[in-house]
């Protein structure tokens, strides 16, 4: 009789397991679908954030170009005379998005700076400076440590 009961228990457990397996499968499938949707939503949100940041960076670059055009027409800046550093320092205080404002001569030397460089600084080895000097065009370089402030600059 005990053999018969043991056999009955095994069959009963098998039947219960057979009944639970489809529900377990649906649960796993549903969890996978939810995970996939969460991943898709996160990727879409990351794309939107990247697009917003890119648009904002574009606006900053265009504003910078406009500011540089205006600055390039000011006699104090063109001559890099004694009032140039104080003018750039005032503007730098007004526009905190900029780490520094400066004027680079044709030889690559920093001839005027809002932030005191503490000694001679030359940018002649920078490709964006050479291209700007050669073409006279507005050029956007790459992020790198600033030579005057040490902070990342573009």
XYZ file of C-alpha atoms in Angstrom:
154
model
C 0.000 0.000 0.000
C 2.815 2.431 0.809
C 4.257 1.817 -2.665
C 0.924 2.700 -4.141
C 0.727 5.951 -2.057
C 4.269 6.930 -3.037
C 3.404 6.361 -6.679
C 0.233 8.416 -6.236
C 2.235 11.271 -4.682
C 4.685 11.317 -7.587
C 1.819 11.401 -10.081
C 0.052 14.142 -8.114
C 3.256 16.264 -7.980
C 3.755 15.713 -11.702
C 0.181 16.827 -12.385
C 0.604 19.951 -10.215
C 3.897 20.756 -11.931
C 2.285 20.280 -15.330
C -0.487 22.690 -14.343
C 1.949 25.322 -12.994
C 4.456 25.262 -15.895
C 2.320 27.285 -18.367
C 1.690 29.984 -15.746
C 5.398 30.088 -14.924
C 6.203 30.335 -18.635
C 3.761 33.238 -19.059
C 5.270 34.975 -16.043
C 8.778 34.682 -17.492
C 7.572 35.844 -20.927
C 5.795 38.844 -19.395
C 8.884 39.789 -17.364
C 11.052 39.613 -20.499
C 8.615 41.815 -22.428
C 8.557 44.361 -19.604
C 12.344 44.382 -19.482
C 12.528 44.885 -23.271
C 10.047 47.785 -23.079
C 12.020 49.357 -20.229
C 15.228 49.081 -22.275
C 13.532 50.630 -25.332
C 12.137 53.471 -23.213
C 15.538 54.129 -21.634
C 17.204 54.159 -25.064
C 14.573 56.559 -26.433
C 15.017 58.838 -23.425
C 18.804 58.751 -23.851
C 18.392 59.700 -27.532
C 16.137 62.637 -26.584
C 18.619 63.827 -23.963
C 21.500 63.537 -26.450
C 19.513 65.517 -29.041
C 18.722 68.239 -26.484
C 22.358 68.434 -25.371
C 23.516 68.559 -28.974
C 21.088 71.377 -29.769
C 22.206 73.290 -26.672
C 25.867 72.796 -27.593
C 25.060 74.102 -31.081
C 23.432 77.207 -29.596
C 26.457 77.829 -27.355
C 28.810 77.445 -30.312
C 26.758 79.848 -32.443
C 26.572 82.367 -29.583
C 30.330 82.051 -29.175
C 30.870 82.684 -32.874
C 28.711 85.812 -32.677
C 30.541 87.064 -29.579
C 33.914 86.497 -31.244
C 32.818 88.383 -34.364
C 31.828 91.364 -32.217
C 35.023 91.152 -30.140
C 37.180 90.967 -33.258
C 35.812 94.352 -34.342
C 36.601 96.173 -31.091
C 39.736 98.360 -31.299
C 40.805 97.358 -27.761
C 40.813 93.718 -28.801
C 42.275 94.214 -32.282
C 45.252 96.089 -30.862
C 45.531 93.848 -27.774
C 46.390 97.038 -25.943
C 46.575 97.660 -22.200
C 42.776 97.852 -21.783
C 42.197 94.520 -23.522
C 42.610 92.239 -20.462
C 40.226 94.281 -18.319
C 37.625 94.397 -21.113
C 37.846 90.627 -21.582
C 37.720 90.094 -17.805
C 34.493 92.131 -17.608
C 32.972 90.151 -20.464
C 34.165 86.886 -18.962
C 32.371 87.793 -15.720
C 29.198 88.546 -17.702
C 29.352 85.241 -19.582
C 30.213 82.523 -17.035
C 29.735 79.816 -19.668
C 33.251 80.728 -20.841
C 36.246 79.650 -18.803
C 38.400 82.374 -20.339
C 38.374 84.863 -23.188
C 41.631 85.609 -24.950
C 43.294 86.939 -28.064
C 45.862 84.825 -29.872
C 48.349 86.532 -32.196
C 49.338 85.265 -35.638
C 52.356 83.525 -34.104
C 50.088 81.604 -31.710
C 51.063 83.640 -28.643
C 48.328 84.563 -26.184
C 48.500 88.377 -26.333
C 45.459 89.255 -24.216
C 43.526 87.193 -21.695
C 40.667 87.696 -19.252
C 42.497 85.360 -16.854
C 46.126 86.180 -16.098
C 48.139 83.315 -17.625
C 51.061 83.901 -15.256
C 53.564 83.844 -18.103
C 53.832 83.350 -21.849
C 51.402 80.888 -23.419
C 51.555 79.738 -27.040
C 48.815 77.945 -28.947
C 50.694 77.739 -32.244
C 50.848 73.945 -32.041
C 47.048 73.617 -31.904
C 45.540 72.589 -35.268
C 42.385 74.673 -34.748
C 44.528 77.775 -34.102
C 46.651 77.204 -37.204
C 43.519 76.651 -39.322
C 41.862 79.776 -37.923
C 44.974 81.873 -38.563
C 45.388 80.453 -42.076
C 41.730 80.717 -43.147
C 40.318 83.476 -40.953
C 37.312 81.245 -40.334
C 35.575 80.365 -37.082
C 36.789 76.897 -36.090
C 35.571 74.642 -33.294
C 38.327 72.513 -31.804
C 38.011 69.546 -29.483
C 37.600 69.413 -25.725
C 40.986 69.608 -24.037
C 42.539 71.029 -20.868
C 42.852 74.809 -21.066
C 46.436 76.048 -20.979
C 45.598 79.041 -18.800
C 42.967 77.651 -16.414
C 43.557 73.899 -16.691
C 39.801 73.332 -17.016
C 38.330 71.413 -19.969
C 37.678 73.845 -22.821
C 36.340 73.687 -26.344
